[in-house]
Amino acid sequence: MKFWISYGFVIFSAVSAAGAESCSRPAPGSLIEQPQDVFSSNGVLKVMFSFRSAPTRYGFTRYCYVYDDSLQSPTLRVRPGEELLITLKNDVLGSAAGSTHVHSGGPGKRCAGGEMSEAVTNLHFHGLSVPPTCGQDEVLHTLIQPSGAFEYRVRIPKDQPPGLYWYHPHPHGFSEAQVLGGASGALIVEGIERANPKVAGLPERVLILRDQRIPGAADSDEDRGPGKDISLNFVPVIFPLYKPAEMSVRPGEREFWRVLNASADTYFDLQLRYGPVIQDVNEPQTIELVALDGAPAGGASQVQDVLLPPGARAEFIAATPPLGIFAQLVTLKYDTGPDGAATPYRTIANIRSSADAPPAPSKAPTGSAPGEGFQGLEKVKPARQRKLYFSEERPDLTDPTQQPRYYITVEGQTPKLFSMDFTNPDIVAEQSTVEDWIIENRARDAHAFHIHQVHFQLLERDGHPLHDPALRDTIDLPFWDGKSSFYPSVKLRMDFRSKEIVGTFVFHCHILEHEDGGMMGSIRVTPAARASGKVAGKSRFSR
């Protein structure tokens, strides 16, 4: 404990002095600011990003997307059917290009050339059902080298659910470092007020949770003790003082909060708490959950906490505290298992009500008429069922050069680390079908399953049927105790009906340390056989 206390004060003083650096961050305890909104015009949203890096004095590198040469990680706002044009210029510093990874850039002609290294980047549009092809949402062969530029042209599907999505880098082997460094931003598909009229006209806040390295600490130190540091809209909440960010609100208002877990490795179990004094904010408040992972949840459900694994999103209605009542946004302790990383209880933000507080920076539009609810997949007949499982091999702890080996395996195949050089995908599915996937966790470490291009519905957890209408793209798998013959599991109905998703893409654990370490698989969706008679429905998100 003596080491951590003395070490932590060094961190605090160092971070506070870092404002002049590229990819700069606010000081601990700062008032959070909303990310800048960038709106589409005449059916097109055109932006130019500079992807930048900055080595810090604490031994890790910051990364950021800079828009208009000044704004970090703006929120991109588009409507269904519109086009998103992003020119991404890789302006990382030369010092970031020091090492290459064991993964190569994959077979055949690459979308953007060169070898894999920590200075190479690309973009993934997390949650969007857009083609996994060059210039859209392709992460296997797209490698943007330092000083290079690349143009993304993404057409938002007309039936894309309105909600919160996000963009982040996905170069295999280096995703964790770049996301830990802060490279991420929100992407909103407008129109959720038509799916859920309760949010129409409400003050709206975009809240982005991230994590980052504790300066000078090894992974094992973080895992055994405090976990990684966290931030809210880039305001850091750092070990050991954990000074919360500040949020100023008007009293007694209903607000629409859109929360993104853009961390690389950290779970957040979010709760809003009230109390008569700041030292006693221990009364959990009910929030109205509106959407998960960008898909409206079929009506607002009442909950007192919401678990967000890395990559997940939650959109909910929250009440601000009355005058004289204090509030805090906290994350509860979450047990990731004996081989997992620490995720302690932490206060993320102090929320203070004031009659003269500025209004929330934006409002959800007022819908002209109630929209129809989005239907789930429970009644759609699956074409087949598959079983996959997470597993790990832990090294001899006496050999510091050995690293854990992370696997996601289709039942019947041999566990293997993901290779960018694969020629045959792990799974082949047919467009126009749905499938049931049972996913087990056979590791003493929690995992977070994510698949690109599609959403899925949770049908069962641990063999128990559920009626959960929400559609998701990321879901938590609790750890196995290492003794039981029973493995934690989920049964998911995977939706491959969209014509937009034909091609090859990936599924993986969204704890990016695990994904970079090999816990990723590939899937190829082939065009529907015209005479197969397998068409399961007219739309992925039928209305």
PDB file of C-alpha atoms in Angstrom, residues 89-378:
ATOM      1  CA  LYS A  89      -5.086  11.497 -42.208  1.00  0.00           C
ATOM      2  CA  ASN A  90      -2.597   9.618 -40.057  1.00  0.00           C
ATOM      3  CA  ASP A  91      -0.492  12.287 -38.347  1.00  0.00           C
ATOM      4  CA  VAL A  92       0.983  10.139 -35.552  1.00  0.00           C
ATOM      5  CA  LEU A  93       4.400  11.161 -34.331  1.00  0.00           C
ATOM      6  CA  GLY A  94       7.351   9.247 -35.684  1.00  0.00           C
ATOM      7  CA  SER A  95       8.210   8.000 -32.200  1.00  0.00           C
ATOM      8  CA  ALA A  96       4.975   5.995 -32.167  1.00  0.00           C
ATOM      9  CA  ALA A  97       6.212   3.811 -35.019  1.00  0.00           C
ATOM     10  CA  GLY A  98       8.827   1.938 -33.078  1.00  0.00           C
ATOM     11  CA  SER A  99       7.587  -1.652 -33.190  1.00  0.00           C
ATOM     12  CA  THR A 100       5.759  -4.088 -35.386  1.00  0.00           C
ATOM     13  CA  HIS A 101       3.313  -6.757 -34.292  1.00  0.00           C
ATOM     14  CA  VAL A 102       3.346 -10.479 -34.968  1.00  0.00           C
ATOM     15  CA  HIS A 103       0.202 -10.085 -37.073  1.00  0.00           C
ATOM     16  CA  SER A 104       0.696  -9.156 -40.705  1.00  0.00           C
ATOM     17  CA  GLY A 105      -1.759  -7.125 -42.716  1.00  0.00           C
ATOM     18  CA  GLY A 106      -3.572 -10.164 -44.068  1.00  0.00           C
ATOM     19  CA  PRO A 107      -3.634 -11.923 -47.425  1.00  0.00           C
ATOM     20  CA  GLY A 108      -4.022 -10.451 -50.866  1.00  0.00           C
ATOM     21  CA  LYS A 109      -4.187  -6.812 -51.897  1.00  0.00           C
ATOM     22  CA  ARG A 110      -4.701  -4.524 -48.963  1.00  0.00           C
ATOM     23  CA  CYS A 111      -7.225  -1.761 -48.841  1.00  0.00           C
ATOM     24  CA  ALA A 112      -4.497   0.666 -47.750  1.00  0.00           C
ATOM     25  CA  GLY A 113      -0.947  -0.638 -47.906  1.00  0.00           C
ATOM     26  CA  GLY A 114       1.964  -1.261 -45.583  1.00  0.00           C
ATOM     27  CA  GLU A 115       2.833  -3.419 -42.594  1.00  0.00           C
ATOM     28  CA  MET A 116       1.224  -3.534 -39.177  1.00  0.00           C
ATOM     29  CA  SER A 117       2.802  -1.373 -36.483  1.00  0.00           C
ATOM     30  CA  GLU A 118       1.674   0.698 -33.545  1.00  0.00           C
ATOM     31  CA  ALA A 119       1.652   3.769 -35.809  1.00  0.00           C
ATOM     32  CA  VAL A 120      -0.813   2.232 -38.291  1.00  0.00           C
ATOM     33  CA  THR A 121      -4.510   2.936 -37.860  1.00  0.00           C
ATOM     34  CA  ASN A 122      -7.963   2.589 -39.404  1.00  0.00           C
ATOM     35  CA  LEU A 123     -11.609   3.182 -38.435  1.00  0.00           C
ATOM     36  CA  HIS A 124     -14.387   0.895 -37.226  1.00  0.00           C
ATOM     37  CA  PHE A 125     -17.972   2.170 -37.138  1.00  0.00           C
ATOM     38  CA  HIS A 126     -19.143   0.192 -34.136  1.00  0.00           C
ATOM     39  CA  GLY A 127     -22.747  -0.993 -34.414  1.00  0.00           C
ATOM     40  CA  LEU A 128     -23.505   0.167 -37.955  1.00  0.00           C
ATOM     41  CA  SER A 129     -24.815  -2.457 -40.386  1.00  0.00           C
ATOM     42  CA  VAL A 130     -22.757  -1.238 -43.326  1.00  0.00           C
ATOM     43  CA  PRO A 131     -20.746  -3.277 -45.838  1.00  0.00           C
ATOM     44  CA  PRO A 132     -17.447  -4.799 -44.611  1.00  0.00           C
ATOM     45  CA  THR A 133     -15.737  -3.603 -47.779  1.00  0.00           C
ATOM     46  CA  CYS A 134     -12.868  -1.278 -48.602  1.00  0.00           C
ATOM     47  CA  GLY A 135     -13.710   2.326 -47.745  1.00  0.00           C
ATOM     48  CA  GLN A 136     -16.623   1.402 -45.513  1.00  0.00           C
ATOM     49  CA  ASP A 137     -16.395  -0.749 -42.359  1.00  0.00           C
ATOM     50  CA  GLU A 138     -13.414  -2.938 -43.264  1.00  0.00           C
ATOM     51  CA  VAL A 139     -10.758  -3.539 -40.590  1.00  0.00           C
ATOM     52  CA  LEU A 140      -8.871  -6.603 -41.839  1.00  0.00           C
ATOM     53  CA  HIS A 141      -6.947  -5.055 -44.740  1.00  0.00           C
ATOM     54  CA  THR A 142      -7.259  -1.298 -44.154  1.00  0.00           C
ATOM     55  CA  LEU A 143      -3.905  -0.041 -42.870  1.00  0.00           C
ATOM     56  CA  ILE A 144      -3.349   3.708 -42.946  1.00  0.00           C
ATOM     57  CA  GLN A 145       0.351   4.414 -42.564  1.00  0.00           C
ATOM     58  CA  PRO A 146       1.903   7.499 -40.922  1.00  0.00           C
ATOM     59  CA  SER A 147       1.558  10.542 -43.221  1.00  0.00           C
ATOM     60  CA  GLY A 148      -1.008   8.610 -45.258  1.00  0.00           C
ATOM     61  CA  ALA A 149      -4.647   9.515 -45.802  1.00  0.00           C
ATOM     62  CA  PHE A 150      -7.703   7.453 -46.610  1.00  0.00           C
ATOM     63  CA  GLU A 151     -11.311   8.262 -47.481  1.00  0.00           C
ATOM     64  CA  TYR A 152     -14.254   6.436 -45.944  1.00  0.00           C
ATOM     65  CA  ARG A 153     -17.619   6.590 -47.736  1.00  0.00           C
ATOM     66  CA  VAL A 154     -20.331   5.081 -45.582  1.00  0.00           C
ATOM     67  CA  ARG A 155     -24.017   5.087 -46.490  1.00  0.00           C
ATOM     68  CA  ILE A 156     -26.149   4.849 -43.348  1.00  0.00           C
ATOM     69  CA  PRO A 157     -28.823   2.193 -44.030  1.00  0.00           C
ATOM     70  CA  LYS A 158     -32.359   3.517 -44.233  1.00  0.00           C
ATOM     71  CA  ASP A 159     -33.438   0.962 -41.633  1.00  0.00           C
ATOM     72  CA  GLN A 160     -30.535   1.579 -39.241  1.00  0.00           C
ATOM     73  CA  PRO A 161     -32.092   1.986 -35.764  1.00  0.00           C
ATOM     74  CA  PRO A 162     -31.785   5.527 -34.448  1.00  0.00           C
ATOM     75  CA  GLY A 163     -29.459   5.695 -31.482  1.00  0.00           C
ATOM     76  CA  LEU A 164     -25.913   5.932 -30.161  1.00  0.00           C
ATOM     77  CA  TYR A 165     -23.007   4.313 -32.032  1.00  0.00           C
ATOM     78  CA  TRP A 166     -19.307   5.123 -32.053  1.00  0.00           C
ATOM     79  CA  TYR A 167     -16.075   5.188 -34.037  1.00  0.00           C
ATOM     80  CA  HIS A 168     -12.675   3.933 -32.965  1.00  0.00           C
ATOM     81  CA  PRO A 169      -9.463   2.417 -34.402  1.00  0.00           C
ATOM     82  CA  HIS A 170      -9.288  -1.336 -35.032  1.00  0.00           C
ATOM     83  CA  PRO A 171      -5.748  -2.297 -36.179  1.00  0.00           C
ATOM     84  CA  HIS A 172      -5.381  -5.809 -34.819  1.00  0.00           C
ATOM     85  CA  GLY A 173      -2.628  -5.983 -32.205  1.00  0.00           C
ATOM     86  CA  PHE A 174      -2.733  -2.243 -31.499  1.00  0.00           C
ATOM     87  CA  SER A 175      -6.413  -1.476 -30.884  1.00  0.00           C
ATOM     88  CA  GLU A 176      -6.024  -1.472 -27.110  1.00  0.00           C
ATOM     89  CA  ALA A 177      -3.184   1.052 -27.052  1.00  0.00           C
ATOM     90  CA  GLN A 178      -4.961   3.488 -29.371  1.00  0.00           C
ATOM     91  CA  VAL A 179      -8.317   3.270 -27.582  1.00  0.00           C
ATOM     92  CA  LEU A 180      -6.646   3.519 -24.152  1.00  0.00           C
ATOM     93  CA  GLY A 181      -4.935   6.611 -25.529  1.00  0.00           C
ATOM     94  CA  GLY A 182      -8.333   8.243 -26.119  1.00  0.00           C
ATOM     95  CA  ALA A 183      -9.015   7.626 -29.825  1.00  0.00           C
ATOM     96  CA  SER A 184     -12.803   7.328 -29.907  1.00  0.00           C
ATOM     97  CA  GLY A 185     -15.926   9.373 -30.470  1.00  0.00           C
ATOM     98  CA  ALA A 186     -19.717   9.141 -30.561  1.00  0.00           C
ATOM     99  CA  LEU A 187     -21.798   8.707 -33.704  1.00  0.00           C
ATOM    100  CA  ILE A 188     -25.550   9.342 -33.419  1.00  0.00           C
ATOM    101  CA  VAL A 189     -28.154   8.195 -35.923  1.00  0.00           C
ATOM    102  CA  GLU A 190     -30.964  10.691 -35.413  1.00  0.00           C
ATOM    103  CA  GLY A 191     -34.630   9.858 -34.920  1.00  0.00           C
ATOM    104  CA  ILE A 192     -34.902   8.057 -31.588  1.00  0.00           C
ATOM    105  CA  GLU A 193     -37.740  10.383 -30.556  1.00  0.00           C
ATOM    106  CA  ARG A 194     -39.906   8.707 -33.196  1.00  0.00           C
ATOM    107  CA  ALA A 195     -39.187   5.266 -31.751  1.00  0.00           C
ATOM    108  CA  ASN A 196     -39.721   6.494 -28.185  1.00  0.00           C
ATOM    109  CA  PRO A 197     -41.672   9.773 -27.936  1.00  0.00           C
ATOM    110  CA  LYS A 198     -40.785  10.067 -24.214  1.00  0.00           C
ATOM    111  CA  VAL A 199     -37.411  11.567 -25.115  1.00  0.00           C
ATOM    112  CA  ALA A 200     -38.801  14.164 -27.531  1.00  0.00           C
ATOM    113  CA  GLY A 201     -37.789  17.662 -26.488  1.00  0.00           C
ATOM    114  CA  LEU A 202     -35.744  16.552 -23.458  1.00  0.00           C
ATOM    115  CA  PRO A 203     -32.387  18.168 -22.700  1.00  0.00           C
ATOM    116  CA  GLU A 204     -29.745  15.789 -24.034  1.00  0.00           C
ATOM    117  CA  ARG A 205     -26.255  14.926 -22.812  1.00  0.00           C
ATOM    118  CA  VAL A 206     -23.615  12.772 -24.508  1.00  0.00           C
ATOM    119  CA  LEU A 207     -21.393  11.152 -21.869  1.00  0.00           C
ATOM    120  CA  ILE A 208     -18.334   9.194 -22.967  1.00  0.00           C
ATOM    121  CA  LEU A 209     -16.520   6.922 -20.533  1.00  0.00           C
ATOM    122  CA  ARG A 210     -12.928   5.981 -21.303  1.00  0.00           C
ATOM    123  CA  ASP A 211     -10.050   4.289 -19.508  1.00  0.00           C
ATOM    124  CA  GLN A 212      -6.307   4.894 -19.536  1.00  0.00           C
ATOM    125  CA  ARG A 213      -3.076   3.551 -18.114  1.00  0.00           C
ATOM    126  CA  ILE A 214      -1.970   4.339 -14.588  1.00  0.00           C
ATOM    127  CA  PRO A 215       1.393   5.925 -15.270  1.00  0.00           C
ATOM    128  CA  GLY A 216       4.264   3.599 -14.495  1.00  0.00           C
ATOM    129  CA  ALA A 217       2.075   0.687 -13.404  1.00  0.00           C
ATOM    130  CA  ALA A 218       2.341  -2.736 -14.987  1.00  0.00           C
ATOM    131  CA  ASP A 219      -0.789  -4.530 -16.160  1.00  0.00           C
ATOM    132  CA  SER A 220      -0.479  -6.896 -13.201  1.00  0.00           C
ATOM    133  CA  ASP A 221      -0.376  -3.964 -10.774  1.00  0.00           C
ATOM    134  CA  GLU A 222      -3.557  -2.503 -12.293  1.00  0.00           C
ATOM    135  CA  ASP A 223      -5.301  -5.876 -12.326  1.00  0.00           C
ATOM    136  CA  ARG A 224      -4.508  -6.675  -8.686  1.00  0.00           C
ATOM    137  CA  GLY A 225      -5.252  -3.237  -7.319  1.00  0.00           C
ATOM    138  CA  PRO A 226      -7.051  -0.172  -8.605  1.00  0.00           C
ATOM    139  CA  GLY A 227      -7.794  -1.171 -12.205  1.00  0.00           C
ATOM    140  CA  LYS A 228      -7.163   1.325 -14.976  1.00  0.00           C
ATOM    141  CA  ASP A 229      -7.843   5.017 -14.519  1.00  0.00           C
ATOM    142  CA  ILE A 230     -11.080   6.276 -16.033  1.00  0.00           C
ATOM    143  CA  SER A 231     -12.431   9.518 -17.467  1.00  0.00           C
ATOM    144  CA  LEU A 232     -15.749  11.172 -18.335  1.00  0.00           C
ATOM    145  CA  ASN A 233     -15.689  13.308 -21.486  1.00  0.00           C
ATOM    146  CA  PHE A 234     -11.891  13.254 -21.064  1.00  0.00           C
ATOM    147  CA  VAL A 235     -11.984  14.599 -17.472  1.00  0.00           C
ATOM    148  CA  PRO A 236      -9.757  12.048 -15.677  1.00  0.00           C
ATOM    149  CA  VAL A 237     -10.687  10.292 -12.438  1.00  0.00           C
ATOM    150  CA  ILE A 238      -7.295   9.012 -11.334  1.00  0.00           C
ATOM    151  CA  PHE A 239      -5.800   6.795  -8.665  1.00  0.00           C
ATOM    152  CA  PRO A 240      -5.434   7.214  -5.722  1.00  0.00           C
ATOM    153  CA  LEU A 241      -7.393  10.418  -5.032  1.00  0.00           C
ATOM    154  CA  TYR A 242     -10.203   9.632  -7.480  1.00  0.00           C
ATOM    155  CA  LYS A 243     -11.324  13.243  -7.626  1.00  0.00           C
ATOM    156  CA  PRO A 244     -14.618  13.121  -9.566  1.00  0.00           C
ATOM    157  CA  ALA A 245     -15.506  15.194 -12.567  1.00  0.00           C
ATOM    158  CA  GLU A 246     -18.086  17.934 -12.039  1.00  0.00           C
ATOM    159  CA  MET A 247     -21.475  18.211 -13.751  1.00  0.00           C
ATOM    160  CA  SER A 248     -23.658  21.308 -13.390  1.00  0.00           C
ATOM    161  CA  VAL A 249     -27.389  20.799 -14.004  1.00  0.00           C
ATOM    162  CA  ARG A 250     -30.671  22.606 -13.554  1.00  0.00           C
ATOM    163  CA  PRO A 251     -32.734  21.222 -10.673  1.00  0.00           C
ATOM    164  CA  GLY A 252     -35.615  18.804 -11.030  1.00  0.00           C
ATOM    165  CA  GLU A 253     -35.454  18.250 -14.789  1.00  0.00           C
ATOM    166  CA  ARG A 254     -35.842  15.099 -16.833  1.00  0.00           C
ATOM    167  CA  GLU A 255     -32.860  14.732 -19.155  1.00  0.00           C
ATOM    168  CA  PHE A 256     -31.920  12.277 -21.894  1.00  0.00           C
ATOM    169  CA  TRP A 257     -28.465  10.839 -21.246  1.00  0.00           C
ATOM    170  CA  ARG A 258     -26.632   8.973 -24.006  1.00  0.00           C
ATOM    171  CA  VAL A 259     -23.749   7.049 -22.395  1.00  0.00           C
ATOM    172  CA  LEU A 260     -20.959   5.323 -24.310  1.00  0.00           C
ATOM    173  CA  ASN A 261     -18.440   2.948 -22.744  1.00  0.00           C
ATOM    174  CA  ALA A 262     -15.518   3.749 -25.042  1.00  0.00           C
ATOM    175  CA  SER A 263     -13.000   2.113 -22.734  1.00  0.00           C
ATOM    176  CA  ALA A 264     -10.563  -0.481 -23.980  1.00  0.00           C
ATOM    177  CA  ASP A 265     -10.838  -2.883 -21.042  1.00  0.00           C
ATOM    178  CA  THR A 266     -13.062  -1.524 -18.250  1.00  0.00           C
ATOM    179  CA  TYR A 267     -16.605  -2.493 -17.252  1.00  0.00           C
ATOM    180  CA  PHE A 268     -18.922   0.191 -15.877  1.00  0.00           C
ATOM    181  CA  ASP A 269     -21.950  -0.693 -13.739  1.00  0.00           C
ATOM    182  CA  LEU A 270     -23.572   2.734 -13.702  1.00  0.00           C
ATOM    183  CA  GLN A 271     -25.810   4.079 -10.981  1.00  0.00           C
ATOM    184  CA  LEU A 272     -27.193   7.539 -10.158  1.00  0.00           C
ATOM    185  CA  ARG A 273     -27.260   8.299  -6.415  1.00  0.00           C
ATOM    186  CA  TYR A 274     -28.839  11.092  -4.356  1.00  0.00           C
ATOM    187  CA  GLY A 275     -28.195  12.310  -0.824  1.00  0.00           C
ATOM    188  CA  PRO A 276     -28.740  15.330   1.454  1.00  0.00           C
ATOM    189  CA  VAL A 277     -24.987  15.998   1.582  1.00  0.00           C
ATOM    190  CA  ILE A 278     -22.197  15.077  -0.781  1.00  0.00           C
ATOM    191  CA  GLN A 279     -20.783  12.573   1.749  1.00  0.00           C
ATOM    192  CA  ASP A 280     -24.068  10.657   1.908  1.00  0.00           C
ATOM    193  CA  VAL A 281     -25.251  10.198  -1.672  1.00  0.00           C
ATOM    194  CA  ASN A 282     -26.295   6.601  -1.147  1.00  0.00           C
ATOM    195  CA  GLU A 283     -29.878   6.487  -2.442  1.00  0.00           C
ATOM    196  CA  PRO A 284     -29.944   4.727  -5.836  1.00  0.00           C
ATOM    197  CA  GLN A 285     -32.257   6.446  -8.301  1.00  0.00           C
ATOM    198  CA  THR A 286     -34.482   4.835 -10.901  1.00  0.00           C
ATOM    199  CA  ILE A 287     -33.671   5.615 -14.518  1.00  0.00           C
ATOM    200  CA  GLU A 288     -35.763   4.863 -17.609  1.00  0.00           C
ATOM    201  CA  LEU A 289     -33.741   2.766 -20.044  1.00  0.00           C
ATOM    202  CA  VAL A 290     -34.612   3.770 -23.607  1.00  0.00           C
ATOM    203  CA  ALA A 291     -32.020   2.028 -25.818  1.00  0.00           C
ATOM    204  CA  LEU A 292     -29.055  -0.337 -25.703  1.00  0.00           C
ATOM    205  CA  ASP A 293     -26.271  -0.439 -28.291  1.00  0.00           C
ATOM    206  CA  GLY A 294     -28.099   1.966 -30.576  1.00  0.00           C
ATOM    207  CA  ALA A 295     -31.346   0.006 -30.790  1.00  0.00           C
ATOM    208  CA  PRO A 296     -34.493   1.299 -29.035  1.00  0.00           C
ATOM    209  CA  ALA A 297     -35.413  -1.144 -26.285  1.00  0.00           C
ATOM    210  CA  GLY A 298     -39.129  -1.424 -27.027  1.00  0.00           C
ATOM    211  CA  GLY A 299     -40.298   1.062 -24.406  1.00  0.00           C
ATOM    212  CA  ALA A 300     -38.576   2.557 -21.387  1.00  0.00           C
ATOM    213  CA  SER A 301     -37.854   0.057 -18.591  1.00  0.00           C
ATOM    214  CA  GLN A 302     -37.212   1.103 -15.005  1.00  0.00           C
ATOM    215  CA  VAL A 303     -33.778   0.131 -13.639  1.00  0.00           C
ATOM    216  CA  GLN A 304     -31.453   1.270 -10.863  1.00  0.00           C
ATOM    217  CA  ASP A 305     -28.186   0.355 -12.547  1.00  0.00           C
ATOM    218  CA  VAL A 306     -26.999  -0.582 -16.021  1.00  0.00           C
ATOM    219  CA  LEU A 307     -23.950  -2.737 -16.764  1.00  0.00           C
ATOM    220  CA  LEU A 308     -21.895  -1.617 -19.752  1.00  0.00           C
ATOM    221  CA  PRO A 309     -19.061  -3.897 -20.888  1.00  0.00           C
ATOM    222  CA  PRO A 310     -16.430  -2.251 -23.084  1.00  0.00           C
ATOM    223  CA  GLY A 311     -18.032  -1.069 -26.333  1.00  0.00           C
ATOM    224  CA  ALA A 312     -21.627  -1.038 -25.053  1.00  0.00           C
ATOM    225  CA  ARG A 313     -23.976   1.935 -24.916  1.00  0.00           C
ATOM    226  CA  ALA A 314     -27.047   2.859 -22.872  1.00  0.00           C
ATOM    227  CA  GLU A 315     -29.500   5.691 -23.468  1.00  0.00           C
ATOM    228  CA  PHE A 316     -31.833   6.582 -20.621  1.00  0.00           C
ATOM    229  CA  ILE A 317     -33.967   9.275 -19.022  1.00  0.00           C
ATOM    230  CA  ALA A 318     -32.592  10.550 -15.726  1.00  0.00           C
ATOM    231  CA  ALA A 319     -33.941  13.111 -13.258  1.00  0.00           C
ATOM    232  CA  THR A 320     -31.590  15.821 -12.044  1.00  0.00           C
ATOM    233  CA  PRO A 321     -31.561  16.391  -8.261  1.00  0.00           C
ATOM    234  CA  PRO A 322     -33.721  19.107  -6.664  1.00  0.00           C
ATOM    235  CA  LEU A 323     -32.063  22.153  -5.140  1.00  0.00           C
ATOM    236  CA  GLY A 324     -30.314  21.242  -1.897  1.00  0.00           C
ATOM    237  CA  ILE A 325     -29.872  17.588  -2.875  1.00  0.00           C
ATOM    238  CA  PHE A 326     -26.532  16.292  -4.091  1.00  0.00           C
ATOM    239  CA  ALA A 327     -26.101  13.568  -6.672  1.00  0.00           C
ATOM    240  CA  GLN A 328     -23.320  11.412  -8.020  1.00  0.00           C
ATOM    241  CA  LEU A 329     -22.838   9.231 -11.063  1.00  0.00           C
ATOM    242  CA  VAL A 330     -20.966   6.159  -9.826  1.00  0.00           C
ATOM    243  CA  THR A 331     -19.758   2.835 -11.133  1.00  0.00           C
ATOM    244  CA  LEU A 332     -20.321  -0.121  -8.844  1.00  0.00           C
ATOM    245  CA  LYS A 333     -17.691  -2.766  -8.196  1.00  0.00           C
ATOM    246  CA  TYR A 334     -17.834  -5.521 -10.821  1.00  0.00           C
ATOM    247  CA  ASP A 335     -16.141  -8.874 -10.282  1.00  0.00           C
ATOM    248  CA  THR A 336     -14.367 -10.005 -13.454  1.00  0.00           C
ATOM    249  CA  GLY A 337     -13.014 -13.180 -11.851  1.00  0.00           C
ATOM    250  CA  PRO A 338      -9.767 -14.496 -10.320  1.00  0.00           C
ATOM    251  CA  ASP A 339      -7.899 -13.992 -13.624  1.00  0.00           C
ATOM    252  CA  GLY A 340      -9.671 -10.724 -14.420  1.00  0.00           C
ATOM    253  CA  ALA A 341      -8.868  -7.071 -13.842  1.00  0.00           C
ATOM    254  CA  ALA A 342      -9.991  -4.999 -10.873  1.00  0.00           C
ATOM    255  CA  THR A 343     -13.048  -2.789 -11.404  1.00  0.00           C
ATOM    256  CA  PRO A 344     -13.608  -1.055  -8.045  1.00  0.00           C
ATOM    257  CA  TYR A 345     -16.443   1.220  -6.950  1.00  0.00           C
ATOM    258  CA  ARG A 346     -15.687   4.773  -8.053  1.00  0.00           C
ATOM    259  CA  THR A 347     -17.469   8.093  -8.159  1.00  0.00           C
ATOM    260  CA  ILE A 348     -17.340   9.306 -11.747  1.00  0.00           C
ATOM    261  CA  ALA A 349     -18.991  12.720 -11.363  1.00  0.00           C
ATOM    262  CA  ASN A 350     -20.453  14.997  -8.715  1.00  0.00           C
ATOM    263  CA  ILE A 351     -23.742  16.410  -9.992  1.00  0.00           C
ATOM    264  CA  ARG A 352     -24.684  19.808  -8.584  1.00  0.00           C
ATOM    265  CA  SER A 353     -28.036  21.493  -9.174  1.00  0.00           C
ATOM    266  CA  SER A 354     -28.192  25.225  -9.564  1.00  0.00           C
ATOM    267  CA  ALA A 355     -30.966  27.512 -10.748  1.00  0.00           C
ATOM    268  CA  ASP A 356     -28.452  29.432 -12.866  1.00  0.00           C
ATOM    269  CA  ALA A 357     -26.745  26.357 -14.339  1.00  0.00           C
ATOM    270  CA  PRO A 358     -26.501  26.473 -18.122  1.00  0.00           C
ATOM    271  CA  PRO A 359     -29.058  24.303 -19.913  1.00  0.00           C
ATOM    272  CA  ALA A 360     -28.003  20.996 -21.395  1.00  0.00           C
ATOM    273  CA  PRO A 361     -26.283  21.817 -24.686  1.00  0.00           C
ATOM    274  CA  SER A 362     -28.848  20.164 -26.960  1.00  0.00           C
ATOM    275  CA  LYS A 363     -32.380  18.838 -27.023  1.00  0.00           C
ATOM    276  CA  ALA A 364     -33.786  15.744 -28.643  1.00  0.00           C
ATOM    277  CA  PRO A 365     -36.085  16.839 -31.503  1.00  0.00           C
ATOM    278  CA  THR A 366     -39.810  16.754 -30.984  1.00  0.00           C
ATOM    279  CA  GLY A 367     -41.319  13.867 -32.932  1.00  0.00           C
ATOM    280  CA  SER A 368     -44.306  14.715 -35.120  1.00  0.00           C
ATOM    281  CA  ALA A 369     -46.011  11.411 -34.329  1.00  0.00           C
ATOM    282  CA  PRO A 370     -45.286   8.349 -32.190  1.00  0.00           C
ATOM    283  CA  GLY A 371     -43.219   5.802 -34.059  1.00  0.00           C
ATOM    284  CA  GLU A 372     -43.831   2.089 -34.173  1.00  0.00           C
ATOM    285  CA  GLY A 373     -41.784  -0.054 -31.809  1.00  0.00           C
ATOM    286  CA  PHE A 374     -38.879  -2.096 -33.117  1.00  0.00           C
ATOM    287  CA  GLN A 375     -39.611  -5.801 -33.113  1.00  0.00           C
ATOM    288  CA  GLY A 376     -37.213  -8.431 -31.880  1.00  0.00           C
ATOM    289  CA  LEU A 377     -36.230 -11.783 -33.322  1.00  0.00           C
ATOM    290  CA  GLU A 378     -37.938 -14.190 -30.951  1.00  0.00           C
TER     291      GLU A 378
END
